[in-house]
Tab-separated table of C-alpha atoms in Angstrom:
chain	number	residue	atom	x	y	z
A	1	UNK	CA	-0.225	-28.704	-58.256
A	2	UNK	CA	-0.714	-24.881	-59.578
A	3	UNK	CA	-1.610	-26.544	-62.742
A	4	UNK	CA	-4.415	-28.482	-60.432
A	5	UNK	CA	-5.665	-25.205	-59.215
A	6	UNK	CA	-6.186	-23.258	-61.707
A	7	UNK	CA	-8.585	-26.477	-63.397
A	8	UNK	CA	-10.307	-27.013	-60.278
A	9	UNK	CA	-10.967	-23.276	-60.594
A	10	UNK	CA	-12.628	-23.187	-63.433
A	11	UNK	CA	-15.084	-26.296	-63.005
A	12	UNK	CA	-15.735	-25.391	-59.295
A	13	UNK	CA	-18.032	-22.347	-57.611
A	14	UNK	CA	-16.302	-20.459	-53.966
A	15	UNK	CA	-19.105	-21.834	-52.731
A	16	UNK	CA	-19.384	-25.058	-53.893
A	17	UNK	CA	-16.551	-28.177	-53.796
A	18	UNK	CA	-15.631	-30.222	-56.891
A	19	UNK	CA	-17.304	-33.481	-57.329
A	20	UNK	CA	-13.805	-35.213	-55.761
A	21	UNK	CA	-13.401	-32.912	-53.345
A	22	UNK	CA	-16.846	-33.482	-51.886
A	23	UNK	CA	-16.475	-37.019	-52.236
A	24	UNK	CA	-13.249	-36.629	-49.826
A	25	UNK	CA	-14.935	-34.381	-47.391
A	26	UNK	CA	-17.781	-36.640	-47.155
A	27	UNK	CA	-15.959	-39.449	-46.528
A	28	UNK	CA	-13.589	-37.699	-43.619
A	29	UNK	CA	-17.050	-36.988	-42.310
A	30	UNK	CA	-18.508	-40.300	-41.936
A	31	UNK	CA	-15.531	-41.665	-41.100
A	32	UNK	CA	-15.964	-39.148	-38.290
A	33	UNK	CA	-19.669	-40.208	-37.695
A	34	UNK	CA	-18.571	-44.165	-37.310
A	35	UNK	CA	-15.705	-42.884	-34.210
A	36	UNK	CA	-18.516	-41.014	-32.977
A	37	UNK	CA	-21.314	-43.717	-33.024
A	38	UNK	CA	-18.091	-45.993	-31.837
A	39	UNK	CA	-17.291	-43.907	-28.994
A	40	UNK	CA	-21.630	-43.391	-27.739
A	41	UNK	CA	-22.006	-47.164	-27.787
A	42	UNK	CA	-18.612	-47.860	-25.431
A	43	UNK	CA	-20.203	-44.793	-23.091
A	44	UNK	CA	-22.649	-47.018	-21.076
A	45	UNK	CA	-19.852	-48.721	-19.551
A	46	UNK	CA	-18.068	-45.575	-18.800
A	47	UNK	CA	-21.631	-44.815	-16.724
A	48	UNK	CA	-22.076	-48.043	-14.851
A	49	UNK	CA	-18.775	-47.460	-13.701
A	50	UNK	CA	-19.634	-43.723	-11.986
A	51	UNK	CA	-20.571	-44.875	-8.969
A	52	UNK	CA	-17.569	-46.533	-8.424
A	53	UNK	CA	-15.734	-44.004	-9.042
A	54	UNK	CA	-17.504	-41.141	-7.303
A	55	UNK	CA	-17.653	-43.828	-4.166
A	56	UNK	CA	-13.413	-43.948	-4.506
A	57	UNK	CA	-13.619	-40.134	-4.323
A	58	UNK	CA	-15.811	-39.951	-1.508
A	59	UNK	CA	-14.028	-42.537	0.197
A	60	UNK	CA	-10.966	-40.629	-0.031
A	61	UNK	CA	-12.605	-37.199	2.029
A	62	UNK	CA	-14.138	-38.844	4.394
A	63	UNK	CA	-10.432	-40.667	4.937
A	64	UNK	CA	-9.093	-36.968	5.369
A	65	UNK	CA	-12.403	-35.287	7.729
A	66	UNK	CA	-11.521	-38.203	9.798
A	67	UNK	CA	-7.914	-38.009	10.225
A	68	UNK	CA	-8.603	-34.166	10.539
A	69	UNK	CA	-11.408	-35.299	13.520
A	70	UNK	CA	-8.161	-36.851	15.109
A	71	UNK	CA	-5.913	-34.027	14.683
A	72	UNK	CA	-8.306	-31.411	15.837
A	73	UNK	CA	-9.039	-33.715	19.506
A	74	UNK	CA	-5.602	-34.080	20.000
A	75	UNK	CA	-4.894	-30.588	19.631
A	76	UNK	CA	-7.048	-29.503	22.254
A	77	UNK	CA	-5.689	-32.324	24.864
A	78	UNK	CA	-2.394	-31.057	24.428
A	79	UNK	CA	-3.031	-27.337	24.805
A	80	UNK	CA	-5.567	-28.031	28.007
A	81	UNK	CA	-2.506	-30.277	29.168
A	82	UNK	CA	-0.041	-27.318	28.620
A	83	UNK	CA	-1.684	-25.002	31.059
A	84	UNK	CA	-0.967	-27.984	33.515
A	85	UNK	CA	2.542	-28.399	32.201
A	86	UNK	CA	3.726	-24.195	32.920
A	87	UNK	CA	3.687	-25.355	36.641
A	88	UNK	CA	6.024	-28.412	36.026
A	89	UNK	CA	8.943	-28.663	34.732
A	90	UNK	CA	10.436	-27.173	32.174
A	91	UNK	CA	11.070	-30.478	29.482
A	92	UNK	CA	7.930	-32.249	29.582
A	93	UNK	CA	6.290	-28.498	29.044
A	94	UNK	CA	8.538	-28.191	25.912
A	95	UNK	CA	7.962	-31.447	24.757
A	96	UNK	CA	3.682	-30.160	25.025
A	97	UNK	CA	5.578	-27.248	22.680
A	98	UNK	CA	6.859	-29.556	20.252
A	99	UNK	CA	4.298	-31.748	19.799
A	100	UNK	CA	1.618	-28.938	19.920
A	101	UNK	CA	3.744	-27.511	16.643
A	102	UNK	CA	3.807	-30.869	15.235
A	103	UNK	CA	0.220	-31.966	15.523
A	104	UNK	CA	-0.752	-28.022	14.428
A	105	UNK	CA	1.453	-28.399	11.146
A	106	UNK	CA	-0.118	-31.871	10.262
A	107	UNK	CA	-3.888	-30.394	10.479
A	108	UNK	CA	-3.005	-27.773	8.034
A	109	UNK	CA	-1.317	-30.313	6.030
A	110	UNK	CA	-4.237	-31.855	6.283
A	111	UNK	CA	-6.832	-29.205	5.153
A	112	UNK	CA	-4.354	-28.512	1.826
A	113	UNK	CA	-4.639	-32.291	1.349
A	114	UNK	CA	-9.082	-31.937	1.343
A	115	UNK	CA	-8.953	-28.921	-0.595
A	116	UNK	CA	-7.459	-29.993	-3.273
A	117	UNK	CA	-9.208	-33.399	-3.125
A	118	UNK	CA	-12.680	-31.424	-3.095
A	119	UNK	CA	-10.555	-28.935	-6.444
A	120	UNK	CA	-9.551	-31.447	-7.991
A	121	UNK	CA	-12.757	-34.464	-8.268
A	122	UNK	CA	-15.942	-32.713	-9.239
A	123	UNK	CA	-18.896	-34.283	-9.775
A	124	UNK	CA	-18.020	-37.609	-12.382
A	125	UNK	CA	-21.245	-38.035	-13.644
A	126	UNK	CA	-22.099	-34.612	-14.550
A	127	UNK	CA	-19.202	-34.940	-16.206
A	128	UNK	CA	-19.693	-37.250	-18.526
A	129	UNK	CA	-22.872	-36.364	-19.056
A	130	UNK	CA	-21.876	-33.261	-20.236
A	131	UNK	CA	-19.009	-35.215	-22.831
A	132	UNK	CA	-22.055	-36.875	-23.884
A	133	UNK	CA	-23.935	-33.892	-24.486
A	134	UNK	CA	-21.597	-32.670	-26.658
A	135	UNK	CA	-20.785	-35.880	-29.000
A	136	UNK	CA	-24.352	-35.920	-29.549
A	137	UNK	CA	-24.220	-32.027	-30.653
A	138	UNK	CA	-21.103	-32.684	-32.859
A	139	UNK	CA	-22.865	-36.286	-33.915
A	140	UNK	CA	-26.057	-33.939	-35.159
A	141	UNK	CA	-24.084	-31.391	-36.740
A	142	UNK	CA	-21.750	-33.355	-39.248
A	143	UNK	CA	-24.429	-35.180	-40.001
A	144	UNK	CA	-26.187	-32.128	-41.337
A	145	UNK	CA	-23.353	-31.001	-42.917
A	146	UNK	CA	-22.925	-34.526	-44.570
A	147	UNK	CA	-26.100	-33.859	-45.763
A	148	UNK	CA	-25.958	-30.239	-46.595
A	149	UNK	CA	-22.381	-31.313	-48.475
A	150	UNK	CA	-24.753	-34.061	-50.815
A	151	UNK	CA	-27.350	-30.666	-51.419
A	152	UNK	CA	-24.326	-28.368	-52.332
A	153	UNK	CA	-25.740	-25.794	-49.098
A	154	UNK	CA	-23.732	-24.909	-46.044
A	155	UNK	CA	-26.241	-22.491	-44.463
A	156	UNK	CA	-26.137	-24.401	-40.547
A	157	UNK	CA	-23.099	-25.021	-40.676
A	158	UNK	CA	-22.639	-21.109	-41.051
A	159	UNK	CA	-24.955	-20.653	-38.472
A	160	UNK	CA	-23.569	-23.114	-35.941
A	161	UNK	CA	-19.485	-21.813	-36.455
A	162	UNK	CA	-21.215	-18.120	-36.193
A	163	UNK	CA	-23.097	-18.688	-32.762
A	164	UNK	CA	-20.173	-20.916	-31.529
A	165	UNK	CA	-17.884	-18.088	-32.587
A	166	UNK	CA	-20.046	-15.641	-30.491
A	167	UNK	CA	-20.675	-17.803	-27.193
A	168	UNK	CA	-17.348	-18.357	-27.486
A	169	UNK	CA	-15.827	-14.870	-27.253
A	170	UNK	CA	-18.470	-13.728	-24.598
A	171	UNK	CA	-17.333	-16.811	-22.678
A	172	UNK	CA	-13.618	-15.248	-22.900
A	173	UNK	CA	-14.937	-12.149	-22.308
A	174	UNK	CA	-16.736	-13.276	-18.822
A	175	UNK	CA	-13.668	-15.435	-17.825
A	176	UNK	CA	-11.209	-12.201	-18.102
A	177	UNK	CA	-13.803	-10.071	-16.396
A	178	UNK	CA	-13.901	-12.984	-13.396
A	179	UNK	CA	-10.671	-13.054	-13.896
A	180	UNK	CA	-9.618	-9.234	-13.208
A	181	UNK	CA	-12.461	-9.744	-10.188
A	182	UNK	CA	-10.135	-12.453	-8.785
A	183	UNK	CA	-7.081	-10.100	-8.963
A	184	UNK	CA	-8.955	-7.362	-7.733
A	185	UNK	CA	-10.181	-9.553	-4.516
A	186	UNK	CA	-6.398	-10.666	-4.488
A	187	UNK	CA	-5.243	-7.854	-4.049
A	188	UNK	CA	-7.355	-6.680	-1.455
A	189	UNK	CA	-6.169	-9.085	0.548
A	190	UNK	CA	-2.472	-7.777	-0.443
A	191	UNK	CA	-3.238	-4.623	0.952
A	192	UNK	CA	-5.307	-5.609	4.331
A	193	UNK	CA	-2.571	-7.752	5.123
A	194	UNK	CA	0.332	-4.899	4.695
A	195	UNK	CA	-2.674	-2.752	6.882
A	196	UNK	CA	-2.978	-5.521	9.499
A	197	UNK	CA	1.529	-6.100	9.534
A	198	UNK	CA	1.093	-2.399	10.177
A	199	UNK	CA	-0.523	-1.940	13.034
A	200	UNK	CA	0.645	-4.851	14.855
A	201	UNK	CA	3.745	-3.468	14.103
A	202	UNK	CA	2.637	0.044	15.658
A	203	UNK	CA	1.268	-1.782	18.560
A	204	UNK	CA	4.234	-3.103	19.172
A	205	UNK	CA	6.126	0.213	19.356
A	206	UNK	CA	3.649	2.258	21.647
A	207	UNK	CA	4.035	-1.245	24.090
A	208	UNK	CA	7.700	-0.915	23.356
A	209	UNK	CA	7.484	2.480	24.765
A	210	UNK	CA	4.781	1.964	27.276
A	211	UNK	CA	7.665	-0.187	29.138
A	212	UNK	CA	10.288	1.900	28.665
A	213	UNK	CA	8.292	4.742	30.633
A	214	UNK	CA	6.490	2.486	32.665
A	215	UNK	CA	10.514	1.470	33.578
A	216	UNK	CA	11.695	5.282	33.315
A	217	UNK	CA	8.660	6.029	35.879
A	218	UNK	CA	10.118	3.222	38.544
A	219	UNK	CA	13.304	4.293	38.518
A	220	UNK	CA	12.363	7.567	39.101
A	221	UNK	CA	9.850	6.165	41.939
A	222	UNK	CA	12.861	4.585	43.109
A	223	UNK	CA	15.437	6.794	42.887
A	224	UNK	CA	12.978	10.264	44.303
A	225	UNK	CA	12.140	7.731	47.779
A	226	UNK	CA	16.133	7.049	48.382
A	227	UNK	CA	16.645	10.524	48.393
A	228	UNK	CA	13.974	11.613	50.705
A	229	UNK	CA	14.960	9.183	52.504
A	230	UNK	CA	18.555	10.813	52.484
A	231	UNK	CA	17.340	14.161	52.685
A	232	UNK	CA	14.640	13.196	55.579
A	233	UNK	CA	17.016	13.124	58.423
A	234	UNK	CA	18.660	16.618	57.148
A	235	UNK	CA	16.626	19.403	55.822
A	236	UNK	CA	12.455	19.110	55.435
A	237	UNK	CA	12.871	21.880	53.361
A	238	UNK	CA	14.719	19.494	50.942
A	239	UNK	CA	13.221	16.791	51.214
A	240	UNK	CA	9.488	18.752	50.300
A	241	UNK	CA	11.431	20.296	47.445
A	242	UNK	CA	12.593	17.089	46.065
A	243	UNK	CA	9.305	15.543	46.522
A	244	UNK	CA	7.245	18.252	44.791
A	245	UNK	CA	9.836	17.500	41.874
A	246	UNK	CA	8.745	13.784	41.627
A	247	UNK	CA	5.434	14.244	42.109
A	248	UNK	CA	5.721	16.827	38.750
A	249	UNK	CA	7.647	14.420	37.035
A	250	UNK	CA	5.763	11.733	38.075
A	251	UNK	CA	2.576	13.052	36.477
A	252	UNK	CA	4.473	14.167	33.319
A	253	UNK	CA	4.460	10.461	33.093
A	254	UNK	CA	1.794	9.762	33.839
A	255	UNK	CA	0.081	12.260	31.238
A	256	UNK	CA	2.897	11.223	28.342
A	257	UNK	CA	0.922	7.738	28.900
A	258	UNK	CA	-2.157	8.432	28.683
A	259	UNK	CA	-1.435	10.561	25.808
A	260	UNK	CA	0.072	7.028	24.293
A	261	UNK	CA	-2.780	5.464	25.179
A	262	UNK	CA	-4.868	7.349	23.285
A	263	UNK	CA	-3.294	7.261	20.355
A	264	UNK	CA	-3.383	4.053	20.636
A	265	UNK	CA	-6.978	3.779	20.974
A	266	UNK	CA	-7.172	6.017	17.554
A	267	UNK	CA	-4.802	3.722	15.985
A	268	UNK	CA	-7.028	1.188	17.018
A	269	UNK	CA	-9.983	2.386	16.121
A	270	UNK	CA	-8.800	3.715	12.581
A	271	UNK	CA	-7.082	0.453	12.061
A	272	UNK	CA	-10.961	-1.951	12.509
A	273	UNK	CA	-12.171	0.958	9.770
A	274	UNK	CA	-9.536	0.232	7.791
A	275	UNK	CA	-10.058	-2.809	7.899
A	276	UNK	CA	-13.981	-3.304	7.389
A	277	UNK	CA	-13.568	-1.246	4.809
A	278	UNK	CA	-11.599	-3.744	2.974
A	279	UNK	CA	-13.983	-6.362	4.188
A	280	UNK	CA	-16.644	-4.657	2.792
A	281	UNK	CA	-14.825	-4.255	-0.307
A	282	UNK	CA	-14.234	-7.523	-0.441
A	283	UNK	CA	-17.003	-9.261	0.057
A	284	UNK	CA	-18.656	-6.507	-3.185
A	285	UNK	CA	-16.301	-7.813	-5.082
A	286	UNK	CA	-17.548	-11.178	-4.084
A	287	UNK	CA	-20.389	-10.856	-5.004
A	288	UNK	CA	-20.006	-9.193	-8.345
A	289	UNK	CA	-17.899	-12.568	-9.196
A	290	UNK	CA	-21.246	-14.403	-7.709
A	291	UNK	CA	-23.282	-12.136	-10.230
A	292	UNK	CA	-20.982	-12.314	-13.396
A	293	UNK	CA	-21.359	-16.157	-12.640
A	294	UNK	CA	-25.046	-16.262	-12.481
A	295	UNK	CA	-24.907	-14.014	-15.656
A	296	UNK	CA	-22.755	-16.232	-17.386
A	297	UNK	CA	-25.146	-19.243	-16.847
A	298	UNK	CA	-27.993	-17.203	-17.435
A	299	UNK	CA	-26.873	-16.808	-20.822
A	300	UNK	CA	-25.476	-20.111	-21.336
A	301	UNK	CA	-28.979	-21.050	-21.321
A	302	UNK	CA	-30.200	-18.350	-23.596
A	303	UNK	CA	-27.661	-19.095	-26.282
A	304	UNK	CA	-28.614	-23.107	-25.712
A	305	UNK	CA	-32.086	-22.534	-25.767
A	306	UNK	CA	-32.177	-20.422	-29.339
A	307	UNK	CA	-29.504	-23.355	-30.582
A	308	UNK	CA	-32.547	-25.426	-29.941
A	309	UNK	CA	-35.308	-22.866	-31.417
A	310	UNK	CA	-32.919	-23.070	-34.401
A	311	UNK	CA	-32.693	-26.556	-34.838
A	312	UNK	CA	-36.368	-26.812	-34.087
A	313	UNK	CA	-37.256	-23.979	-36.843
A	314	UNK	CA	-34.389	-25.885	-39.744
A	315	UNK	CA	-36.350	-29.136	-39.436
A	316	UNK	CA	-39.370	-27.722	-39.831
A	317	UNK	CA	-38.188	-26.233	-42.744
A	318	UNK	CA	-37.162	-29.265	-43.938
A	319	UNK	CA	-39.987	-31.491	-43.246
């Protein structure tokens, strides 16, 4: 093997393959061109069935939508019955609640299935067209390479490789930015959910505190009323003193309730402002993602036009 390598280095130029290597490479490229031509010859059969495939996918999505409409109608019917069943037996009301949960779960599963179908079944005709365009481009590139192999020049192949490498690098960069933007959107959603949970917990604590204070107020009023009735029979002065004390305690409790309500309103306003900010931030990031996608499509079209211009220039130079 070492002897053959040394002989090859002696008789061959570094940028030009030997005649034996040229024959081998040419045979491989010709075989690849024959296979691509064979694939191109059977492509019409695939294209002829694309409408049938699209129809199959459309029928499945139509079935899921019809199922969703049925479940939604049943859910509305059960919710309407629930109000009437509250005044009846607990058994029928419980059965209604169980069926509502079952229908809601089935509706969620149907929605998830619809999302999976829409995501997993893109435009079949468009995909077939893209495959055909890519195959034609590869066929043309291999044909040019074969001609340049016979001529001993690889300018077109080198240019195509460099352009494809630049295009791949640009696409990878755009995809990385899109990934970062999607991660940021997900993080904002998580922050929004955490903020909402914190707000719900705060509201629940405030409600419990208000209920406790109301209970204390009720107990204080009841206790005061009993004491007033008891002491009214003995000394009017003592009764008036107790009433003043009761009124003061009631005023303090009501003032505390009013303070808590004001704090609750402040918390709710702060939560709404935080939620609006996070929602605007999410919308801005979503617009950035769409802008990057538009830029990606624009740059891809410009690269395609540049490639077509290079091809045209090359054909003119050849002619």
